Short mmCIF file of C-alpha atoms in Angstrom, two decimals:
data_model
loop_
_atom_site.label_atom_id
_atom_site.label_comp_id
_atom_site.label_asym_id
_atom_site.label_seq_id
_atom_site.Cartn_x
_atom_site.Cartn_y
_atom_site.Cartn_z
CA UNK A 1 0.00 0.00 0.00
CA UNK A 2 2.80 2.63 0.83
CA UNK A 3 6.42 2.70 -0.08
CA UNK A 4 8.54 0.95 3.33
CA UNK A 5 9.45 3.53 5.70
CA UNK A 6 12.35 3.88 8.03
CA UNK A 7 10.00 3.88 11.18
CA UNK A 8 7.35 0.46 11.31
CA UNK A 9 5.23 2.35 13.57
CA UNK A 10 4.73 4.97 10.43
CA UNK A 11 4.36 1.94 8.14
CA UNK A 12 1.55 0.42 10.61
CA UNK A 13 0.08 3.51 10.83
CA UNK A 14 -0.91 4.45 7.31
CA UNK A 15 -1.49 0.88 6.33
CA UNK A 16 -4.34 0.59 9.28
CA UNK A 17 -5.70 4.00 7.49
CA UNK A 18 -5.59 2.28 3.88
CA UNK A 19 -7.17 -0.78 5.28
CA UNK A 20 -9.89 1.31 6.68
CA UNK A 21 -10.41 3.50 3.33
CA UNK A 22 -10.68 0.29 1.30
CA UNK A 23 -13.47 -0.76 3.50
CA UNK A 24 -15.22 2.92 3.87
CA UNK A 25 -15.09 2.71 -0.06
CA UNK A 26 -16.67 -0.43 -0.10
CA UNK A 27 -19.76 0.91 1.63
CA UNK A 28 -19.50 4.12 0.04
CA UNK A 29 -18.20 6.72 -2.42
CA UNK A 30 -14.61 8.35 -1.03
CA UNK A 31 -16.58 11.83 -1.20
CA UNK A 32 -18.93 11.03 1.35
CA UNK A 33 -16.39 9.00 3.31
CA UNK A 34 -15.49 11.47 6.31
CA UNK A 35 -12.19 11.61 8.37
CA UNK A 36 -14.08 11.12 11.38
CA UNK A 37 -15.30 7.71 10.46
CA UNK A 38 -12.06 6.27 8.89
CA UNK A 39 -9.90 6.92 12.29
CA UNK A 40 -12.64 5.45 14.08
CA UNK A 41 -12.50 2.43 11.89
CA UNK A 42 -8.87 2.55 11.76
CA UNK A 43 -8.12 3.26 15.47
CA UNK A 44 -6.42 6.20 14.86
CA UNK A 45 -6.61 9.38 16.48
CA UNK A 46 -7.87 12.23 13.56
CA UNK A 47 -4.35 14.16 14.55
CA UNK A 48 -2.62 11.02 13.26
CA UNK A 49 -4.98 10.98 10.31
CA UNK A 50 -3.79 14.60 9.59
CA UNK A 51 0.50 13.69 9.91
CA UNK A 52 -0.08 11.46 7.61
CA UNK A 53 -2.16 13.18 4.91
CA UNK A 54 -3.48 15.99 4.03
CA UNK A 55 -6.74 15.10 3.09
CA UNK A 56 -8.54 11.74 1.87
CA UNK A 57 -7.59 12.26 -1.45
CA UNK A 58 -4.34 12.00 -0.61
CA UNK A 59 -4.92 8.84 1.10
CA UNK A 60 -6.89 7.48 -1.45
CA UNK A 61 -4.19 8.46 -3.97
CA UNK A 62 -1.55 6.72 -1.66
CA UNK A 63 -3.01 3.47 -1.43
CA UNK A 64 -4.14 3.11 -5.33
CA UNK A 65 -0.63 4.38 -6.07
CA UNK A 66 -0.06 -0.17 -5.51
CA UNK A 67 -2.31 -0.23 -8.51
CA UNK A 68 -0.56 2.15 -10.43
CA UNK A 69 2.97 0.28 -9.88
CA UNK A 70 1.64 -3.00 -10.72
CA UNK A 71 -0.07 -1.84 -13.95
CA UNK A 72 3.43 -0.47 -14.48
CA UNK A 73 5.06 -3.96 -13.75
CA UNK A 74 2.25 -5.83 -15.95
CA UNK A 75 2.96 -3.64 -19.31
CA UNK A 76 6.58 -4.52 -18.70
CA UNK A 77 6.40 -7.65 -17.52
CA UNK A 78 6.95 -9.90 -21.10
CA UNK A 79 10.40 -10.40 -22.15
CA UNK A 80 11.49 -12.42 -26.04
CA UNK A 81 9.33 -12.51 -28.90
CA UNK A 82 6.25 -10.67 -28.47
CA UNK A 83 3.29 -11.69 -29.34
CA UNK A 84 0.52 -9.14 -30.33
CA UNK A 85 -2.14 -11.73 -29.68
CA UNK A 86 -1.51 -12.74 -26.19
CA UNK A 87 -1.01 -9.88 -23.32
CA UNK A 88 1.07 -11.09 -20.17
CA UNK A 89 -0.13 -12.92 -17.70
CA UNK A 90 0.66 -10.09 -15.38
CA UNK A 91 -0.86 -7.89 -17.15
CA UNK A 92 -4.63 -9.80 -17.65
CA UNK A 93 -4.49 -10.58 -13.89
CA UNK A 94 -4.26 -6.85 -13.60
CA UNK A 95 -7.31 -5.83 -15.28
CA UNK A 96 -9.07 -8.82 -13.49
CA UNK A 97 -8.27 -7.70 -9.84
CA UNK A 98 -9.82 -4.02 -10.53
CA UNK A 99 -13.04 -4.91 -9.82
CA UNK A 100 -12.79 -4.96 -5.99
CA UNK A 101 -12.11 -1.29 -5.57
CA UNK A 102 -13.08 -0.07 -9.19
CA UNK A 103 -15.68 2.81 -7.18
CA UNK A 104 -11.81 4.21 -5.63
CA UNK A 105 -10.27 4.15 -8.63
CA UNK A 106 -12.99 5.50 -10.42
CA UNK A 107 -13.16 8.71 -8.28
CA UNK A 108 -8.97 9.66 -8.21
CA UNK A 109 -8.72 8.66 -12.16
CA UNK A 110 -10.96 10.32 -14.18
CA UNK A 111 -12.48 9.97 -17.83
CA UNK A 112 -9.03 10.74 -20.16
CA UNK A 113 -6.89 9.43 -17.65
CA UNK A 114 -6.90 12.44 -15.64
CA UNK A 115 -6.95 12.84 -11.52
CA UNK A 116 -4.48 12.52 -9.24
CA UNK A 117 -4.12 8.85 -9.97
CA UNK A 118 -3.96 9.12 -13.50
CA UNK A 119 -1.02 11.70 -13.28
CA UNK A 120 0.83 9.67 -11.41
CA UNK A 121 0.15 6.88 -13.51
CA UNK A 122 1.29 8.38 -16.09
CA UNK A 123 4.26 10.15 -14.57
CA UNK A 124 5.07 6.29 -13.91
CA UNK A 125 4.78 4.59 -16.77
CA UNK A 126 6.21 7.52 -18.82
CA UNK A 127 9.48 6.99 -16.72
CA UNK A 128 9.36 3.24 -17.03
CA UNK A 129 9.00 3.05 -20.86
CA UNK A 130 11.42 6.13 -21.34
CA UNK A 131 13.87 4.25 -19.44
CA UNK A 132 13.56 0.67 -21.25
CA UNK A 133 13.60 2.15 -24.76
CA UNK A 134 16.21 4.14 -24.01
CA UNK A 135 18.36 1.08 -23.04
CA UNK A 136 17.54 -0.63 -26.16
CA UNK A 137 18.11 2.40 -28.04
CA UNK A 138 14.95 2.81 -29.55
CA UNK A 139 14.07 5.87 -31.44
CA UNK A 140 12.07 8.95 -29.69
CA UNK A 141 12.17 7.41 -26.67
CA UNK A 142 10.27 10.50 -24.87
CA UNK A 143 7.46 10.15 -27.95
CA UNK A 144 6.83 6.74 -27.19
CA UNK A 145 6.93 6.60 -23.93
CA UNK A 146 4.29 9.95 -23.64
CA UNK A 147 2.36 7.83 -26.09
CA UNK A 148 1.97 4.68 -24.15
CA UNK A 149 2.02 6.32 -20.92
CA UNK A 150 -1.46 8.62 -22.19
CA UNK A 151 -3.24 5.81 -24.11
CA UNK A 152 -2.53 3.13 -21.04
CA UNK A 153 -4.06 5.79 -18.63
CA UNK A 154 -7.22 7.13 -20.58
CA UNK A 155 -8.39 3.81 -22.15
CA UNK A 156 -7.60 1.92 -18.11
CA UNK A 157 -10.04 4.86 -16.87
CA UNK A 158 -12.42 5.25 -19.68
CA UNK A 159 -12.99 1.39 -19.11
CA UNK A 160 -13.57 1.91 -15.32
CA UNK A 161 -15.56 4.24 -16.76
CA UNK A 162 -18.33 2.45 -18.35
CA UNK A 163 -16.67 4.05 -21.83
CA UNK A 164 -15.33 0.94 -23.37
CA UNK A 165 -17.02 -2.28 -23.04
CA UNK A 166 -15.07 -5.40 -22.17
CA UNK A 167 -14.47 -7.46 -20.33
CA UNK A 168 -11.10 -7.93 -18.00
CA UNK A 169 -9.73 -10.14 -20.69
CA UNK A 170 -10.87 -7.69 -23.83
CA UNK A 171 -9.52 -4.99 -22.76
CA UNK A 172 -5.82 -6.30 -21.68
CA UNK A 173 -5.64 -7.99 -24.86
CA UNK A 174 -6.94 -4.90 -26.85
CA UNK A 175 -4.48 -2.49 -24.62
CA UNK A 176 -2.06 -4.83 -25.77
CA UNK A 177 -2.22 -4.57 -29.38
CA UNK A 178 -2.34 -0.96 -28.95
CA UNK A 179 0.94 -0.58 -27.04
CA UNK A 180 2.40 -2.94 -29.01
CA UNK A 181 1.99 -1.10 -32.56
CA UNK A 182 2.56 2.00 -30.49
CA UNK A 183 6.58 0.11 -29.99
CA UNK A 184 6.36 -0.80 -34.01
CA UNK A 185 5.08 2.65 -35.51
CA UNK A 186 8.42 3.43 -37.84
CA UNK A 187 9.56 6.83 -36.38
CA UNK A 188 11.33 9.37 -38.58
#
């Protein structure tokens, strides 16, 4: 849920209050989740809350941002011969574990791929893809990776969105192809 910290008791802490958001945002949406409630169901004083985070947003953001590094890890996850056809298995396990918080994700990455998840999606994957096809020495290695990094985000939230029907399967094998000739367009 959060990046390790130095101190457990920190790491304890904000894990108890992304436990209890996951289960406030299984009841209801995070906008009419209130701080009040998740320290109560956390166990936290709202102080705590409040060293933490700045808001529930912030929270929220925090414990998608797991999401957001394993979608990362799933597009990158294939190594060898690629094969338009068939995503990785990482990557179709992905789209199929959405579904238990899809309302959170929904609400911090918006239609487009925008919201504070979706710019730090994005921010990620950019880096990521940057980084590998610069390695391999691919050419415009900041095009591509802008490219993939926008089309992973907005079609990932326009299906969370209701905007493209399919199911977990369709649409990692569709996102797939897309990234995929995205890697093959001949550049300039």
């Amino acid at each position: 849920m959060t990046a390790p910290h130095a101190d457990p008791r920190t790491a304890r802490t904000r894990a108890k209050l992304g436990r209890a958001l996951l289960e406030e945002c299984a009841e209801r949406p995070l906008a009419e989740v209130s701080v009040a409630a998740l320290v109560r169901r956390a166990g936290v004083g709202r102080a705590t809350f409040y060293l933490h985070y700045a808001d529930l947003e912030a929270l929220g953001v925090d414990v998608c941002a797991e999401i957001v590094r394993e979608a990362v890890d799933a597009l990158h996850a294939w190594r060898g011969t690629v094969d338009p056809e068939t995503p990785p298995p990482a990557l179709l396990s992905f789209f199929d574990r959405l579904a238990s918080h899809a309302g959170l994700y929904r609400e911090l990455l918006s239609v487009g791929g925008r919201g504070p998840l979706g710019h730090l999606l994005h921010e990620e994957l950019r880096a990521r893809s940057r980084t590998e096809r610069a390695l391999v020495g691919a050419p415009e290695p900041d095009l591509v990776a802008s490219a993939v990094a926008a089309t992973f985000a907005g079609v990932l939230a326009d299906w969370l969105h209701g905007l493209i029907q399919a199911t977990p399967t369709q649409i990692a094998q569709r996102i797939w192809r897309l990234l995929i000739n995205l890697h093959r367009t001949p550049l300039p």
